Tab-separated table of C-alpha atoms in Angstrom:
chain	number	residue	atom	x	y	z
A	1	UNK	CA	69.638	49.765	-50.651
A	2	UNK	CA	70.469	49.682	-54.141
A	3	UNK	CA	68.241	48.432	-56.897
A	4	UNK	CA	70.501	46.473	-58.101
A	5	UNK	CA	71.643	45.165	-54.675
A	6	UNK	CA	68.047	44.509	-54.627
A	7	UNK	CA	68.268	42.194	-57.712
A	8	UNK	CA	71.389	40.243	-56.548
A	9	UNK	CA	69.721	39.703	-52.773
A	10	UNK	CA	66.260	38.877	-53.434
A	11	UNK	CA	65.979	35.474	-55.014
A	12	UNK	CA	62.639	33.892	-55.666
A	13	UNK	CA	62.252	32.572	-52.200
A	14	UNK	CA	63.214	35.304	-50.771
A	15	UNK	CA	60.601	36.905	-52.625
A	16	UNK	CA	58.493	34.996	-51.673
A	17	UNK	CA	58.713	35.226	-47.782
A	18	UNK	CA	58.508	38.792	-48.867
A	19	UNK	CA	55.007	38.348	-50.437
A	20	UNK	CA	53.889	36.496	-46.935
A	21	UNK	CA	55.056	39.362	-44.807
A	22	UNK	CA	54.113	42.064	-46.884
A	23	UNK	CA	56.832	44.020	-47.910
A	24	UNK	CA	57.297	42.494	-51.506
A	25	UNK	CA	55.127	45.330	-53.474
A	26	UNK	CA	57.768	48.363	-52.029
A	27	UNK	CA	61.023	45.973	-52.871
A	28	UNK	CA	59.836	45.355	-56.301
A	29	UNK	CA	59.597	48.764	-57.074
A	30	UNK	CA	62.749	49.111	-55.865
A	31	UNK	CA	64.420	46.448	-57.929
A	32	UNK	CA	63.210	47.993	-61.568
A	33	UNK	CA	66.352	49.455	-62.709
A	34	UNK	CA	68.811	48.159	-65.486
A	35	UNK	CA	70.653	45.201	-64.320
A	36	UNK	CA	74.237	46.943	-64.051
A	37	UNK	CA	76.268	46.869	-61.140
A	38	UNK	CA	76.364	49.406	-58.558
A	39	UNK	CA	79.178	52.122	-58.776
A	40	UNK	CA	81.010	53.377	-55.389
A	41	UNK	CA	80.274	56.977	-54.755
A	42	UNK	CA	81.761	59.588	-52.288
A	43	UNK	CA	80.002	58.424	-49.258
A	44	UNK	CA	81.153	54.655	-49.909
A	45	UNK	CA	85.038	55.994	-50.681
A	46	UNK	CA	85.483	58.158	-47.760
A	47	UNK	CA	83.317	55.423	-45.435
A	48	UNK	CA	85.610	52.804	-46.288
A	49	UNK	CA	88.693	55.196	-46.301
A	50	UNK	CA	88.421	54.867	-42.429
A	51	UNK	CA	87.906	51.326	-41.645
A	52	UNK	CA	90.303	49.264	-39.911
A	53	UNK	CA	88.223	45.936	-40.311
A	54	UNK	CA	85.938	44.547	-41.732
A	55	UNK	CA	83.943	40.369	-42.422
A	56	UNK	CA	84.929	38.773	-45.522
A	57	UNK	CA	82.245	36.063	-46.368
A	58	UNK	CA	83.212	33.084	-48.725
A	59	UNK	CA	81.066	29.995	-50.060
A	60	UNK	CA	83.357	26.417	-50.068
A	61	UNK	CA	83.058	23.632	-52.011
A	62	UNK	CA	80.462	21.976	-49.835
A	63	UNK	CA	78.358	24.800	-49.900
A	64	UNK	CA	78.995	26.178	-46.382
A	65	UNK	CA	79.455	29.666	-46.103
A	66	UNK	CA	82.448	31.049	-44.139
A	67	UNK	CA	83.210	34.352	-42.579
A	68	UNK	CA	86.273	35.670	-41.589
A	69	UNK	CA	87.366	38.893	-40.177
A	70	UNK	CA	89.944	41.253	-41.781
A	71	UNK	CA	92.031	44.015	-39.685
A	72	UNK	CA	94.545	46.365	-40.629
A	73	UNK	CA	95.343	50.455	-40.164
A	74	UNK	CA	92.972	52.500	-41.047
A	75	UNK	CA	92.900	52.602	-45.109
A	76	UNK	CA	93.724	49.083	-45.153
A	77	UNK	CA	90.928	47.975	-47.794
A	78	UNK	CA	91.602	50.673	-50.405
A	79	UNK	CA	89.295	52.033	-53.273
A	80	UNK	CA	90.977	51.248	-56.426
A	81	UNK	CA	88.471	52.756	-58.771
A	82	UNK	CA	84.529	53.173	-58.952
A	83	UNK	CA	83.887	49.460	-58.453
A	84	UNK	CA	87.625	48.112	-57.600
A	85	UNK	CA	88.590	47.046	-53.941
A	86	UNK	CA	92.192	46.074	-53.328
A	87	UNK	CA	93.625	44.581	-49.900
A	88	UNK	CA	96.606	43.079	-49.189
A	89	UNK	CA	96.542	39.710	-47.293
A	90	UNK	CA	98.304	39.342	-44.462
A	91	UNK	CA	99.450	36.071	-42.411
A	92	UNK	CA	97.228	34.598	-40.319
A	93	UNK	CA	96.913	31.462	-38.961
A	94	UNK	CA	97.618	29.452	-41.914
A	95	UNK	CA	94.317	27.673	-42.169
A	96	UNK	CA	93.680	29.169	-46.029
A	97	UNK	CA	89.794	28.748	-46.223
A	98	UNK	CA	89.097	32.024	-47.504
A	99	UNK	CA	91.910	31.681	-49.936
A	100	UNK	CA	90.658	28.025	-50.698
A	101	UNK	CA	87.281	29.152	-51.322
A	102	UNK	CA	87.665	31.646	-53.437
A	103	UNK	CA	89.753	29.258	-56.146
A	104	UNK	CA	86.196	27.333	-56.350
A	105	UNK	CA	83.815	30.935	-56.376
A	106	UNK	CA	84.700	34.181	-56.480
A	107	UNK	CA	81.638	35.317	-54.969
A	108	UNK	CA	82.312	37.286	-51.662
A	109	UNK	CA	80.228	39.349	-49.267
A	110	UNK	CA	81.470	42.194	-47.244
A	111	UNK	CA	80.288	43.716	-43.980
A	112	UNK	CA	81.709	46.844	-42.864
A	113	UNK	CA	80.751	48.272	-39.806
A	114	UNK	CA	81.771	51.912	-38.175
A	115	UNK	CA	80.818	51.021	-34.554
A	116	UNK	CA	81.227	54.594	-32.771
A	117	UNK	CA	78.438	55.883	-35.536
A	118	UNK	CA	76.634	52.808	-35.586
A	119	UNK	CA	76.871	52.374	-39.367
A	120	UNK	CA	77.353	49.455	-41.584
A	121	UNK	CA	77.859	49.003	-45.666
A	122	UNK	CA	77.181	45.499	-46.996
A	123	UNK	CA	79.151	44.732	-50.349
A	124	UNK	CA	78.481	41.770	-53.169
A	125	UNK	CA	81.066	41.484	-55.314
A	126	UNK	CA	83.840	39.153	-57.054
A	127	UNK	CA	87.618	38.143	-55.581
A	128	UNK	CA	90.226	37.751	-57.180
A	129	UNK	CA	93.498	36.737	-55.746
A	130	UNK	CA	96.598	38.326	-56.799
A	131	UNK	CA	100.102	36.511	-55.625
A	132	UNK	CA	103.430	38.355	-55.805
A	133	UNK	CA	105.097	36.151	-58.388
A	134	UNK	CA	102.084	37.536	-60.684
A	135	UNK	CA	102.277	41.263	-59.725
A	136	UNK	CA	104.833	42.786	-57.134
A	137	UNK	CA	104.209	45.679	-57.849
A	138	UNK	CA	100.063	45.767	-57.017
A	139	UNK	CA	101.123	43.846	-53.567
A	140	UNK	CA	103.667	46.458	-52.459
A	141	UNK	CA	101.162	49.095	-53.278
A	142	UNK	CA	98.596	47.899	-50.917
A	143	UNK	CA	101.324	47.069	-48.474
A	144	UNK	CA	100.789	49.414	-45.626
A	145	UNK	CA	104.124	50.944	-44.232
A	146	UNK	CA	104.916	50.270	-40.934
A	147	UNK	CA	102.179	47.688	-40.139
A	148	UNK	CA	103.976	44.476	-39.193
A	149	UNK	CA	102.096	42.047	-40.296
A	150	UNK	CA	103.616	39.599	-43.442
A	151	UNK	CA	102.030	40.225	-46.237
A	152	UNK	CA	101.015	37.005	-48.461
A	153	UNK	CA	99.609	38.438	-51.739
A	154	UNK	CA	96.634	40.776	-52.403
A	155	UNK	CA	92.892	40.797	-53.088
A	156	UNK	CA	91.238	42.352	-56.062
A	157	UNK	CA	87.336	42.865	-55.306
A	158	UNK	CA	84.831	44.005	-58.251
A	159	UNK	CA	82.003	45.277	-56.622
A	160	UNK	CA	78.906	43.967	-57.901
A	161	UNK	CA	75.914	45.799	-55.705
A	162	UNK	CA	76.141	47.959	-51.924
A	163	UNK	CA	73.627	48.274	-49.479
A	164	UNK	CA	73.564	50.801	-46.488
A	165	UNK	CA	72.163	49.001	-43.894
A	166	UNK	CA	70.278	50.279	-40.695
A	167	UNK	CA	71.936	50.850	-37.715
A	168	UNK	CA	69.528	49.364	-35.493
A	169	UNK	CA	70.857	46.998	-33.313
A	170	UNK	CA	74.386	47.947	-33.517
A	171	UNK	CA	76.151	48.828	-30.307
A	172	UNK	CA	77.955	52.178	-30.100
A	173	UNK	CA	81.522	50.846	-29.104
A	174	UNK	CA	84.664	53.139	-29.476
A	175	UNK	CA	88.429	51.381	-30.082
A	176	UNK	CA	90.541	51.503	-26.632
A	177	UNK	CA	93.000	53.993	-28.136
A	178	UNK	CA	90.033	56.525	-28.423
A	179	UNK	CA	88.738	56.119	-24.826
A	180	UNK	CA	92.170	56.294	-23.603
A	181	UNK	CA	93.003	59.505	-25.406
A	182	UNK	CA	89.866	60.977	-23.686
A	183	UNK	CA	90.500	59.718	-20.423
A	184	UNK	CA	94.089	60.953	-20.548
A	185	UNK	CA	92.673	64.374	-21.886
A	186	UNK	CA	89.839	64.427	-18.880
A	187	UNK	CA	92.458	63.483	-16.282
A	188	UNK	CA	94.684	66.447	-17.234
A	189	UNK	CA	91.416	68.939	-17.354
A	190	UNK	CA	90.692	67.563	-13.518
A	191	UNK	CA	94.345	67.870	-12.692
A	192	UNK	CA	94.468	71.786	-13.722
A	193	UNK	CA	91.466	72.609	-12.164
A	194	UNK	CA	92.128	70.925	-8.649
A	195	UNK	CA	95.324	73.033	-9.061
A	196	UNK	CA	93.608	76.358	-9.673
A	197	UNK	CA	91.421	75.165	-6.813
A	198	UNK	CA	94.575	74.571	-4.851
A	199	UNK	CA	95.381	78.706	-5.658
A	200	UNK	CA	92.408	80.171	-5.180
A	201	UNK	CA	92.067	78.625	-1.374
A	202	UNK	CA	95.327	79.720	-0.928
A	203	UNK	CA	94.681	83.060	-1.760
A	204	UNK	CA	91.538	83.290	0.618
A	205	UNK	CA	91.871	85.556	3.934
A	206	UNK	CA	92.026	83.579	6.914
A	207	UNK	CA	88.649	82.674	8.297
């Protein structure tokens, strides 16, 4: 965890449970540094290089959070710069909550999980939404070829803080076109050897 994650996360009731439990004296510590937000280094570029999803949280005019979940090819959220996030939007079910929310906050949370290593990177930061009658050209750049999903506008992020987040509890789950590949690639290993098998019996005197 960042300091200044730290500083966004742990408001004074927070704190305070913090205090009661006993972990408040090792957090503070933690949380004096400047208040500046947090810059995306190597291991935050290349993590999120290889996501295909991600959980987009969003706070509504009532004050109810909402979460949604964003999918795409691999490289779908892309790294603009050291604290820039771009994505493009595509069509979902047309319900617009997310998009709703985030013309009354641009607060979001992000929660990006790599299942197969059991890893996870937690983002606070600001949205901002970019339609194509504003700026073609930034939504055809985070178009991604060949995906087939209609793409509504983009998403700007600003990162404000990260947080790597322990893996405990996550569950080690691989995507189907992984296991299958293996499978496929086990099936023709067992298929060679019964056929050397095969060769080699033939090739035996008779008993």
């Amino acid at each position: 965890m960042t300091g200044h994650y730290a500083q966004v996360a742990f408001t004074p009731l927070v704190r305070a449970h913090q205090e009661a439990h006993g972990s408040a004296r090792s957090y503070e510590r933690m949380a004096r540094v400047p208040e500046a937000p947090d810059t995306l280094g190597a291991a935050e570029i290349d993590f999120l290089a290889g996501r295909d999803s991600f959980f987009l949280a969003t706070v509504g005019e009532t004050g109810w959070p909402y979460i949604q979940h964003r999918g795409g090819p691999a490289g779908f959220l892309r790294v603009l710069g050291p604290r820039t996030l771009g994505f493009a939007d595509f069509r979902g079910n047309k319900q617009y909550i997310s998009r709703g929310n985030l013309d009354h906050d641009d607060r979001v949370s992000l929660f990006v999980v790599d299942y197969p290593t059991r890893t996870r990177l937690k983002i606070f930061g600001r949205a901002r939404v970019v339609e194509p009658e504003a700026d073609a050209e930034l939504v055809a750049a985070l178009t991604m070829p060949g995906y087939p999903a209609r793409v509504e506008r983009a998403v700007l992020i600003e990162v404000e803080a990260f947080d790597w987040n322990c893996h405990q509890h996550i569950p080690e789950l691989y995507p189907r076109e992984a296991v299958a590949a293996a499978l496929d690639s086990l099936r023709e290993r067992i298929g060679d050897l019964e056929r050397e098998n095969a060769r080699l019996r033939e090739a035996l005197p008779p008993a």
